Coordinates of C-alpha atoms and ligand atoms in Angstrom, one line a residue:
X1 CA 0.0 0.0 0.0
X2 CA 3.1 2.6 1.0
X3 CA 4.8 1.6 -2.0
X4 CA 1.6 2.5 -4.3
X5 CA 1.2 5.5 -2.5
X6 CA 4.7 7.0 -3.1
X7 CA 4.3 5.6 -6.8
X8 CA 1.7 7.7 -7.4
X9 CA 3.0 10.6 -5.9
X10 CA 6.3 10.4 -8.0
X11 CA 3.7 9.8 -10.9
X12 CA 1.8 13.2 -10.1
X13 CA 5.3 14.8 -9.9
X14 CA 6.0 13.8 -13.2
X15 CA 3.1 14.7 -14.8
X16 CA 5.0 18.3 -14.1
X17 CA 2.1 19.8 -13.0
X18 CA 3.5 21.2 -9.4
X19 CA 6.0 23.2 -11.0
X20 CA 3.8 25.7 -12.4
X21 CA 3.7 29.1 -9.7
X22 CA 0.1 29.0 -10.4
X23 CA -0.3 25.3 -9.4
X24 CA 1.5 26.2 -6.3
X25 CA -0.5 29.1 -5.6
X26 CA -3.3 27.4 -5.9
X27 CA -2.5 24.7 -3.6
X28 CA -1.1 27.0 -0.5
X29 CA -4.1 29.0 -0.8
X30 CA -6.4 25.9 -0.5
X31 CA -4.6 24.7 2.3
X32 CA -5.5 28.3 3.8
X33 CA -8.5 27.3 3.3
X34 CA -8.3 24.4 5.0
X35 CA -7.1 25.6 8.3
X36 CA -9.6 28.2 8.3
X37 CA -12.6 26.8 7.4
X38 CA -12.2 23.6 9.7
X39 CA -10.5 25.5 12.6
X40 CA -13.2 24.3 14.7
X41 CA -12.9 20.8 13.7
X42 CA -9.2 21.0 14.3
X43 CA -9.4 22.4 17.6
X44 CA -12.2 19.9 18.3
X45 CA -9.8 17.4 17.4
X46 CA -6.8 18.7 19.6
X47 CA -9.3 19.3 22.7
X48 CA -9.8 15.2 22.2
X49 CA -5.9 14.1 22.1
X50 CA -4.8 16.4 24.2
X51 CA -7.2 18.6 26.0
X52 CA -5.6 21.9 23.8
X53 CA -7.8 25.1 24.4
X54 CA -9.5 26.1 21.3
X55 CA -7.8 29.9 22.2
X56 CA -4.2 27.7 22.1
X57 CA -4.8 26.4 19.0
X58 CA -5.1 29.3 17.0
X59 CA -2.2 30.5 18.9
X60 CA 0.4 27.9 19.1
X61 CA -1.0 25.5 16.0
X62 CA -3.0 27.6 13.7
X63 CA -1.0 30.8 13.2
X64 CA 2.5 29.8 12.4
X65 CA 0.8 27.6 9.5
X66 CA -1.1 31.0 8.3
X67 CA 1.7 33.2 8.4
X68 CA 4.2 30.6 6.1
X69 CA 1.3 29.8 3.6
X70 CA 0.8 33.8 3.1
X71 CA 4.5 34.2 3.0
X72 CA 5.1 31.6 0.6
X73 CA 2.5 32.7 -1.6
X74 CA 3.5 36.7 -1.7
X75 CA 7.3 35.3 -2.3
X76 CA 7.0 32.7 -4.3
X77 CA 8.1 34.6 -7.5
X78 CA 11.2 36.0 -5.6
X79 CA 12.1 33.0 -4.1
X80 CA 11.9 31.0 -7.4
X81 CA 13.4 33.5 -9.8
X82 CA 16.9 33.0 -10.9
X83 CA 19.3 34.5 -8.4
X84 CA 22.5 36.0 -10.2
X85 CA 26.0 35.1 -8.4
X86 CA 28.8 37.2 -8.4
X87 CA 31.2 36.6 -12.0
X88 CA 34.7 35.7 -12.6
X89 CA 36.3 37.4 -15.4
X90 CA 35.9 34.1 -17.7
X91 CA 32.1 34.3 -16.9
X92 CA 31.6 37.7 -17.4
X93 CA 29.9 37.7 -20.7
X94 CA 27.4 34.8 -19.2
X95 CA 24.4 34.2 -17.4
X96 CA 25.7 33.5 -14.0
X97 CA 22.8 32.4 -11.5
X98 CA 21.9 29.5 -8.9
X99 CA 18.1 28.9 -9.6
X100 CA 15.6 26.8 -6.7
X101 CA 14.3 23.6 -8.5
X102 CA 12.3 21.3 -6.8
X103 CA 13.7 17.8 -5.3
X104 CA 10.6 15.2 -5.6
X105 CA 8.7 13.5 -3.3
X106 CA 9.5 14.8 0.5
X107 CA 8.4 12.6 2.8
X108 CA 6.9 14.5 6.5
X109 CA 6.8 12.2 9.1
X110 CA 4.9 14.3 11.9
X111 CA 5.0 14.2 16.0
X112 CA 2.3 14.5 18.1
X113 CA 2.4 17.3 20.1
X114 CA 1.5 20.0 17.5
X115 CA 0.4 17.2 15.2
X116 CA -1.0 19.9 12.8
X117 CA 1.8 23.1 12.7
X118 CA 4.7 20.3 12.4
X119 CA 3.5 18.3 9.7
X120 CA 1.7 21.0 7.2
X121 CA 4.3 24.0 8.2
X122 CA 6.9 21.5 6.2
X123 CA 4.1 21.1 3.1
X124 CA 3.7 24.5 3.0
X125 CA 7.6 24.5 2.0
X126 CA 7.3 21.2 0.2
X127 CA 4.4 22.9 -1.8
X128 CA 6.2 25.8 -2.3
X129 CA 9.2 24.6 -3.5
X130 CA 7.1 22.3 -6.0
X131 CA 7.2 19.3 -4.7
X132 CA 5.2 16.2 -4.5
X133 CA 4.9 15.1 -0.2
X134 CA 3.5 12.1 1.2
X135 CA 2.3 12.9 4.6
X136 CA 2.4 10.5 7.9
X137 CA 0.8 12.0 10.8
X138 CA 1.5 10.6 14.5
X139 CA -0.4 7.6 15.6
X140 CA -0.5 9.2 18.9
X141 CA -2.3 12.4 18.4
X142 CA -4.7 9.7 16.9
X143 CA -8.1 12.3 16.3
X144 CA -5.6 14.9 15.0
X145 CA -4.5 12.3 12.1
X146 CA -7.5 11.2 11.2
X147 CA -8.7 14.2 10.6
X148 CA -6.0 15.3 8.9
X149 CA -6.6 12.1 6.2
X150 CA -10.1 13.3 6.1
X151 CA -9.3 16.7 5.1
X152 CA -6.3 17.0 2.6
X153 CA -8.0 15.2 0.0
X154 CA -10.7 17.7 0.2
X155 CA -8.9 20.7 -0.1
X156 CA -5.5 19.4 -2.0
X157 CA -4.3 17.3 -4.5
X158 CA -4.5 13.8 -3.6
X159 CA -2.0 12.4 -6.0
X160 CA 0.5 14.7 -5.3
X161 CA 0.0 15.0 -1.1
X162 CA -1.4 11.7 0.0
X163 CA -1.9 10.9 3.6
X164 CA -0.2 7.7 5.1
X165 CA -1.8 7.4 8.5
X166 CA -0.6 4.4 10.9
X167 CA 2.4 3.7 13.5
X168 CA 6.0 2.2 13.8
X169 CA 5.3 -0.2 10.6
X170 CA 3.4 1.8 8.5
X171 CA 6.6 4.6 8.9
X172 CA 9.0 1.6 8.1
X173 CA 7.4 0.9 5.3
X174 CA 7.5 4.1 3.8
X175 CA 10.8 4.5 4.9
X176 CA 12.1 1.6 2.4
X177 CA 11.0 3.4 -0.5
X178 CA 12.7 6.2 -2.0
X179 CA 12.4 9.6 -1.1
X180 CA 14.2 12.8 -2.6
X181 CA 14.2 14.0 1.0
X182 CA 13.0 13.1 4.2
X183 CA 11.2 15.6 6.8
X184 CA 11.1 14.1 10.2
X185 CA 9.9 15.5 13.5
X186 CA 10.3 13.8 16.9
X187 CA 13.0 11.8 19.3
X188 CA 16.6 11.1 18.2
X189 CA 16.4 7.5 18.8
X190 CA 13.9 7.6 16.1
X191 CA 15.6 10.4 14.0
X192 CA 18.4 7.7 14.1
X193 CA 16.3 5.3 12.4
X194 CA 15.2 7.4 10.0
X195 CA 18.6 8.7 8.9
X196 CA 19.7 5.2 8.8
X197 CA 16.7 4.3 6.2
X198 CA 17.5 7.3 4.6
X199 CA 21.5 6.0 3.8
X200 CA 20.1 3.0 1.4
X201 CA 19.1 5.7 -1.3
X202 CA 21.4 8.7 -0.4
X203 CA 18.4 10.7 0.7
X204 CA 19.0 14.0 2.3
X205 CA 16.9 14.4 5.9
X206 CA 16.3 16.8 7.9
X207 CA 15.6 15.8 11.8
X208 CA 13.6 18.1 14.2
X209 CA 15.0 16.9 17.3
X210 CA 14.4 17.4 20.8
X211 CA 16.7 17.2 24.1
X212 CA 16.7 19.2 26.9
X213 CA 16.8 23.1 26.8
X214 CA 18.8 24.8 29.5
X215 CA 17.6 28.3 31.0
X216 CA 20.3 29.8 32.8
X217 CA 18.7 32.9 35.3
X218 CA 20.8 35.4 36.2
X219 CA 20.4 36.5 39.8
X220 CA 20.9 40.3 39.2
X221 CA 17.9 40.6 36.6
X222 CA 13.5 41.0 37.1
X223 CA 12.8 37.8 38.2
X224 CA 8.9 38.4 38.4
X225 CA 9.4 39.2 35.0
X226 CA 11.5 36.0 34.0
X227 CA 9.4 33.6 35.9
X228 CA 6.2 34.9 33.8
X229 CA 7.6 33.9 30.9
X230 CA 9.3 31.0 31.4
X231 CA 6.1 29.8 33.9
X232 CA 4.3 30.1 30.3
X233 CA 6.8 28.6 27.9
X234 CA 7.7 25.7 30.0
X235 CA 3.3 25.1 30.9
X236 CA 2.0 25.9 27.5
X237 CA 0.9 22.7 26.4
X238 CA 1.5 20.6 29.9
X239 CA 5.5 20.8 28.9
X240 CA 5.3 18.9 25.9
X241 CA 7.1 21.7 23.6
X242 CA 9.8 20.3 22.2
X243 CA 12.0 24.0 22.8
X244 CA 10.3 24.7 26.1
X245 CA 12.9 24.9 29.0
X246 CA 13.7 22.0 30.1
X247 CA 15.0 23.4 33.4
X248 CA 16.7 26.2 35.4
X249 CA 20.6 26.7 36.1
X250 CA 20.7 29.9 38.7
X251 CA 22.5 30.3 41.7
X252 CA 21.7 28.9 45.0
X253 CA 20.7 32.4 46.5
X254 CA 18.6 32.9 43.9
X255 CA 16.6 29.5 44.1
X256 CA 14.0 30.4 46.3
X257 CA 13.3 34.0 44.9
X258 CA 12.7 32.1 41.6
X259 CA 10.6 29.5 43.6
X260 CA 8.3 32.2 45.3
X261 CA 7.6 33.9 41.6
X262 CA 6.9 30.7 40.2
X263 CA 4.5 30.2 42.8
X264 CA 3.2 33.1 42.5
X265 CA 2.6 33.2 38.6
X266 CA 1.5 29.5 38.3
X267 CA -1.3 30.6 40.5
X268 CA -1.9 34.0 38.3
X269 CA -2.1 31.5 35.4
X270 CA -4.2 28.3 36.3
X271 CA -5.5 29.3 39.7
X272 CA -5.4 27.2 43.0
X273 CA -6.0 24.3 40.9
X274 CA -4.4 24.0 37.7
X275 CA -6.9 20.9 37.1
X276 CA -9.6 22.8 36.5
X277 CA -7.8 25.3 34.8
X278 CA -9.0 25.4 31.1
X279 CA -5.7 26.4 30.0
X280 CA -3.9 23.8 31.7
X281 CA -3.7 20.4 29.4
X282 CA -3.0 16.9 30.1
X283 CA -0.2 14.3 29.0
X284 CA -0.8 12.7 25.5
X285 CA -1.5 9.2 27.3
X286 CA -0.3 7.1 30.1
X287 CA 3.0 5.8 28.5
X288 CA 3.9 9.2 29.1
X289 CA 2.1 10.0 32.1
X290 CA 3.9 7.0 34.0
X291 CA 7.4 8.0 32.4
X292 CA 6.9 12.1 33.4
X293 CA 6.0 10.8 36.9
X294 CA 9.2 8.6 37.4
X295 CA 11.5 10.8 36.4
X296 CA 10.6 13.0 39.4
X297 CA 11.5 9.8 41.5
X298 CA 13.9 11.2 44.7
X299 CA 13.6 14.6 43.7
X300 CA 12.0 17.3 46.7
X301 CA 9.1 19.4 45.2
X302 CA 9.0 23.2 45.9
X303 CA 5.6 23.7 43.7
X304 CA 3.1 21.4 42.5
X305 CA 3.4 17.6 42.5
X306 CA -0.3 16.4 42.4
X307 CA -1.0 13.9 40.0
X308 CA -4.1 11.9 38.6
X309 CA -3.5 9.0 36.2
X310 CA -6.9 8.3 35.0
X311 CA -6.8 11.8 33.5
X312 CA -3.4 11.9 33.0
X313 CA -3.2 14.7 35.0
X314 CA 0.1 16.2 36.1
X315 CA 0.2 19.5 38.2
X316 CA 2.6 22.5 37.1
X317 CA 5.5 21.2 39.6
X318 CA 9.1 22.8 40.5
X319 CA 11.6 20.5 42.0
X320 CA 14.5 22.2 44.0
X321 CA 17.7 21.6 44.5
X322 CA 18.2 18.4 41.7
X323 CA 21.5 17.4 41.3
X324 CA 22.9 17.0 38.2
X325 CA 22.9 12.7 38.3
X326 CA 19.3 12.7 39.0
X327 CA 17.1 11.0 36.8
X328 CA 15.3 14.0 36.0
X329 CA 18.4 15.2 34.2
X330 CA 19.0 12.3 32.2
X331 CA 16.8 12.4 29.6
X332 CA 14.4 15.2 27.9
X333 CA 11.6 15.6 30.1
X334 CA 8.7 16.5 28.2
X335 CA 6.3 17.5 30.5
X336 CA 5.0 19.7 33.2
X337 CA 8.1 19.4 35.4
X338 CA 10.5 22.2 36.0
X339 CA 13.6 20.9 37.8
X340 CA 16.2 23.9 39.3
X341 CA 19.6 23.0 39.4
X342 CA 22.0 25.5 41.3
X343 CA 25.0 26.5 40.1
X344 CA 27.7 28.8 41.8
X345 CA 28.1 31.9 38.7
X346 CA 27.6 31.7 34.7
X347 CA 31.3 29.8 34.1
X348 CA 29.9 26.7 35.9
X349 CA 26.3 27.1 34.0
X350 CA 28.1 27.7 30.8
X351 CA 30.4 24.2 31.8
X352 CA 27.0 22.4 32.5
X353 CA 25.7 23.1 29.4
X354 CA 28.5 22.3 27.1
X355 CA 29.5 18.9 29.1
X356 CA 25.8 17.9 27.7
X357 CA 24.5 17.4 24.2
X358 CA 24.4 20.4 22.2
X359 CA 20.4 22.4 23.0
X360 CA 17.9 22.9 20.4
X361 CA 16.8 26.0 22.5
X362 CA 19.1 27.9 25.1
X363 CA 17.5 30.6 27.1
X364 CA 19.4 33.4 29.3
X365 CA 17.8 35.8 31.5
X366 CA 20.1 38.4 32.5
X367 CA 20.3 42.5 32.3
X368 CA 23.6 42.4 32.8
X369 CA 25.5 42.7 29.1
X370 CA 28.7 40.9 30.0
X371 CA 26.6 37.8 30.9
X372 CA 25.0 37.6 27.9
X373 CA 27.5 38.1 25.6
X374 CA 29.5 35.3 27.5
X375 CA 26.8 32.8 27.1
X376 CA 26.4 33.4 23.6
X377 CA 29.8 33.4 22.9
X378 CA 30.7 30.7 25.1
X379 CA 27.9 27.6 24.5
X380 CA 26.1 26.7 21.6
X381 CA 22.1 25.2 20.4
X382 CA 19.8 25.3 17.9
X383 CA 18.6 28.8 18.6
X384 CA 19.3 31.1 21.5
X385 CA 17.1 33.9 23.2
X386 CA 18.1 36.6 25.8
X387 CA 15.1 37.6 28.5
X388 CA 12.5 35.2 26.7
X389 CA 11.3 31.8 25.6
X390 CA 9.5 29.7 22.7
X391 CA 9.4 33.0 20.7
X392 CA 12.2 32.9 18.3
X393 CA 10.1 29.7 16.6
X394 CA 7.5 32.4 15.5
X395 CA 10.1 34.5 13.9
X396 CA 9.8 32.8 10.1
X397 CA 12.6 34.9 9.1
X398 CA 15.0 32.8 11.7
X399 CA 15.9 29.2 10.9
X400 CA 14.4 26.7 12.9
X401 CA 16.5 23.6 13.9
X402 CA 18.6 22.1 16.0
X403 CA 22.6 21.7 16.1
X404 CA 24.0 18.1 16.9
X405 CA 21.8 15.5 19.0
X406 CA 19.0 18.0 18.4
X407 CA 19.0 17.6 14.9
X408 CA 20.2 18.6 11.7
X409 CA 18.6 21.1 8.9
X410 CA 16.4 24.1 9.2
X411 CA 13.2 25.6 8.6
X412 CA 10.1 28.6 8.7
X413 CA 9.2 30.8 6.0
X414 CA 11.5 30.8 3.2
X415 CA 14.2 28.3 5.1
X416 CA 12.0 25.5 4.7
X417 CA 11.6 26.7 0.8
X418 CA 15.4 26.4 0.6
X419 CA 15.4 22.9 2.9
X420 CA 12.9 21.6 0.5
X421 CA 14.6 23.1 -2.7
X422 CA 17.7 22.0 -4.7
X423 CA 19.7 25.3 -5.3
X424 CA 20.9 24.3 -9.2
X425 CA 24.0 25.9 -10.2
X426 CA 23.5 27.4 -13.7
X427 CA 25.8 29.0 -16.1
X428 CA 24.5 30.5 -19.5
X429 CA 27.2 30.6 -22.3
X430 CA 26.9 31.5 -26.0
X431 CA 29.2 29.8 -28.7
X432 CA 30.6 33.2 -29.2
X433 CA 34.2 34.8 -28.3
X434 CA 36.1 31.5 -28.2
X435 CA 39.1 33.1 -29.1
X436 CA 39.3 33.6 -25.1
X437 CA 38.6 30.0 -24.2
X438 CA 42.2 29.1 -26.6
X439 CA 44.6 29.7 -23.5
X440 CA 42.6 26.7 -21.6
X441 CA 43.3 24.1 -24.3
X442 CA 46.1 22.2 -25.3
X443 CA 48.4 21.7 -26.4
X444 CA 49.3 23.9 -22.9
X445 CA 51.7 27.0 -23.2
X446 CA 53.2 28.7 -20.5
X447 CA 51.7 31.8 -21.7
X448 CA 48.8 30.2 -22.8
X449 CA 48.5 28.8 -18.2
X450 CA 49.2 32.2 -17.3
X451 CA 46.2 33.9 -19.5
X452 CA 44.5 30.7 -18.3
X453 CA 45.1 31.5 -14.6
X454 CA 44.8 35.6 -14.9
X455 CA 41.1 34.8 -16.2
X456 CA 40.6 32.1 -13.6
X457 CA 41.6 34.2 -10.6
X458 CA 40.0 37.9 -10.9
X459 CA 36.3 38.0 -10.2
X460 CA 33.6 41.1 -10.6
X461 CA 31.4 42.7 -9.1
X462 CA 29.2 40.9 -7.4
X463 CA 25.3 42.4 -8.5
X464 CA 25.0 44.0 -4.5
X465 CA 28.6 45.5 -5.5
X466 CA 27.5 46.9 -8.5
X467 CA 24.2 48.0 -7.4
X468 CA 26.2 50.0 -4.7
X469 CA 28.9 51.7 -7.0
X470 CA 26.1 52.5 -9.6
X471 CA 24.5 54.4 -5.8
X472 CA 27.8 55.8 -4.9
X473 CA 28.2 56.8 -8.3
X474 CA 25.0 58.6 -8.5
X475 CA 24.7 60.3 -5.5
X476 CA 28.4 61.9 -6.1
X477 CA 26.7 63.1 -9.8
X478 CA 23.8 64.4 -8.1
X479 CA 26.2 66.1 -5.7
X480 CA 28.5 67.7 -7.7
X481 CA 25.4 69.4 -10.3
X482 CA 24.3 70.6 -7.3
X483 CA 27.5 72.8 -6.3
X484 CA 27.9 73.5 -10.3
X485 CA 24.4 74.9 -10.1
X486 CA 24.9 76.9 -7.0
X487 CA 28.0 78.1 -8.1
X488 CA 26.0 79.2 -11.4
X489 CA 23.7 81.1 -8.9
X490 CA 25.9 82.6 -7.2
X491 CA 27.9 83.8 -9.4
X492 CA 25.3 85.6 -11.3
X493 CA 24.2 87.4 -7.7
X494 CA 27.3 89.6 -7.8
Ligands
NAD501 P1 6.0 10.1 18.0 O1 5.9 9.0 18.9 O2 4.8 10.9 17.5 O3 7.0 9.8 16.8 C1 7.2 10.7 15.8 C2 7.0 9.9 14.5 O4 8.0 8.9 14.4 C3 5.6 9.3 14.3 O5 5.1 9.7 13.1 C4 5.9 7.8 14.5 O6 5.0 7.1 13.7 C5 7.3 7.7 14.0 N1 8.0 6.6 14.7 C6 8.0 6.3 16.0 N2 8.8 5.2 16.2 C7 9.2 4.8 15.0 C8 10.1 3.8 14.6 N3 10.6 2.9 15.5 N4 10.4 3.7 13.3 C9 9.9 4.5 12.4 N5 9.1 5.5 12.8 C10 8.8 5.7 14.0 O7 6.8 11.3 18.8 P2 7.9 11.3 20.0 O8 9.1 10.5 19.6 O9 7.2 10.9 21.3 O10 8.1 12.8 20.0 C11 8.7 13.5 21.0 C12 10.0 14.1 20.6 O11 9.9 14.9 19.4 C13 10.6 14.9 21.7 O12 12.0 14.6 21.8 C14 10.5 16.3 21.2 O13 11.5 17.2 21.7 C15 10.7 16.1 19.7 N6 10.1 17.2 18.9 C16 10.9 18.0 18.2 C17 10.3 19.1 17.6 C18 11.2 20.0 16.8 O14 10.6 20.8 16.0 N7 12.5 19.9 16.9 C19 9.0 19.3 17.6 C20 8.2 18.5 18.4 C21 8.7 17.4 19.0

């Protein structure tokens, strides 16, 4: 059944039809319509997998997926037209440019807890690009993928984005066939699996990884302020962000202020209890319920720490003092659990971050300049925000990805155009002039090298250089008629 599937789609992107602007156009605008005309369904949908607000789905699902598709579609001519590289002196009579073709079939292989921004914001690059994808959603988020098979063929075309839904051997399946580039979301144990699938036909992947995100606070800055925002970025969604802070590094004098604001906000947020709090969710199932709950195993709770598995209920919850071999540090935690490590200044945070695997997300909250610049210098992740959290991802002019065990390749707005894209080196010559191609044939001359290599070596102007000469230029003109006409003036004054 896989194997048809992907047939057909490499049949549909044959047929040629997805290269056409128009086609693509056409196709980004109907998925608009998709997500707009169905947003209750979709939120409906979310509520049942994983008890999502409707209010949090337009905000954390819904509007990343808008903002790409309307991107895309006022870009696409930009992003497809031929780009012209700078020239070497041999190429200067030529057309000179690196022009975006598409690859093929992409395969997206989703995750589950934003089942519907992380499998269509990559086919809204895929479509861009003009590519055929086949789409497998997460078993997990099961209402969310079969909804999503329910709705693409009615807004999209089938042939070219079919919907795969199933688990682990429905994904190996597809894996075995051949893909001009795989688009995979979720763990690295699995992202390992994928890339290894990948190797049998030399397909390029890109993994969106996971890991743990530090979040270093700096004694010396607002910490009401801080706590507010990391309170939301690390309880958005019970925890289960993939960049949400995974947990705090801050000094031991600091630990209970942060505690206390904590406190404070998670009561602000989801009131005295977060259970009945209607923007509090639950864990995806009780796999993950059970797992969240043991990691917390030994640790002392300073917030929080209520529990109820037949809704798989897990209470905002801040653990203190957790030392760095404690289960809770040893793997990605994934849910509503915010452990505090204390460390003695920023050199031993910035050590505890680079002994570990390299972050998709590092956050810093400090107001004091030299500590910032010396974490950002100093460590490195995916993607990196001073005095805030989760935000960069909204930013679709950023790359989003991850660096090392959190995963490889990039996307948003035109990066995931370019991800999906092969950049094709094109050079334009004529037949003409080949008088000045002599030196490069042999029988070789010394001469003949040397005209060979003076050609080779110099390059122009790059298009930018010229543009800003030709502005130089200009303005200098301008300039100078200016004095001649004041002069002029002048002159005829006396
Ligand atoms: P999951 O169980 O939904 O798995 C993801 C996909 O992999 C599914 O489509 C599933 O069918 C497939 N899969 C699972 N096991 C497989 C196997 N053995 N062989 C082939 N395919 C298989 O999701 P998960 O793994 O629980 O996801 C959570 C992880 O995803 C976390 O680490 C999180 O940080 C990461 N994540 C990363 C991002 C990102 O953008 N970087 C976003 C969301 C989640």
């Amino acid at each position: 059944m896989e194997k048809k599937v992907v047939d057909d789609a490499r049949r549909a992107f044959a047929s040629g039809r997805s290269r056409s602007l128009l086609y693509r156009r056409q196709q980004l605008r109907a998925l608009l319509r998709l997500i707009k005309e169905r947003q209750s369904d979709i939120a409906s949908a979310l509520k049942r997998d994983i008890n999502r607000s409707e209010l949090d789905t337009q905000m954390f699902e819904l509007i990343g997926i808008e903002n790409d598709i309307r991107l895309a579609e006022g870009k696409l001519s930009d992003w497809t037209a031929p780009q012209p590289v700078e020239k070497t002196l041999l190429t200067m009579m030529d057309d000179v440019y690196v022009k975006a073709e598409p690859l093929g079939v992409v395969l997206i292989i989703g995750v589950w807890n934003y089942p519907w921004s992380l499998t269509l914001q990559p086919l809204v690059g895929a479509i861009a690009a003009g590519n055929a994808a086949v789409m497998k959603p997460s078993e997990v988020s099961i209402n969310s993928s079969a909804l999503l098979k329910e709705l693409l063929p009615q807004y999209l075309d089938t042939e070219m984005y079919p919907v795969v839904t199933g688990g682990v051997p429905e994904t190996q399946e597809l894996l075995k066939q051949r893909f001009d580039h795989i688009f995979f979301t979720g763990n690295s144990v699995v992202g390992k699996v994928v890339m290894e699938a990948a190797t049998r036909h030399l397909t390029p992947v890109t993994l969106e990884l996971g890991g743990k995100s530090p979040c270093y606070v700096d004694g010396d800055c607002d910490l009401a302020v801080a706590c507010r925002r990391i309170t939301w970025g690390k309880f958005s969604n019970c925890g289960q962000t993939c960049i949400a802070p995974d947990y705090i590094l801050c000094h031991p004098n600091t630990q209970h202020r942060v505690i206390e604001e904590f406190r404070q906000t998670l009561l602000e947020f989801y009131g005295e209890d977060p259970k009945n709090s209607p923007d509090f969710g639950r864990i995806i199932n009780q796999h993950h319920f059970d797992r969240v709950l043991a990691l917390m195993e030994g640790c002392t709770v300073a917030a929080g720490g209520q529990s109820d598995r037949s809704q798989c209920y897990i209470a905002p919850t801040i653990l203190k003092d957790v030392l760095p071999h404690a289960r809770v540090m040893q793997e990605e935690i994934f849910g509503p659990v915010l452990p505090i490590v204390t460390v003695s200044d920023v050199g031993e945070a910035i050590r505890f971050i680079n002994e570990r695997p390299k972050p998709l997300a590092l956050y810093i909250f400090s107001s004091n300049k030299k500590v910032v610049k010396k974490m950002l210098n100093e460590t490195t992740s995916g993607g990196v925000l001073v005095n805030d959290v989760i935000v960069h991802y909204t930013v679709s002019a950023l790359p989003f990805g991850g660096v090392g065990n959190s995963g490889m390749g990039r996307y948003h707005g035109k990066h995931t155009f370019d991800q999906l894209s092969h950049h094709r080196a094109c050079l334009v010559k004529s037949l003409a002039l080949e008088g000045l191609n002599r030196a490069r044939y042999p029988p070789l001359t010394r001469a003949g090298l040397r005209k060979a290599l003076f050609f080779l070596r110099h390059r122009l102007w790059s298009p930018h250089q010229a543009v800003r000469a030709w502005a130089i230029l200009s303005s200098l003109l301008a300039l100078g008629l200016l004095i001649a006409l004041l002069v002029v003036l002048l002159s005829e004054s006396y």
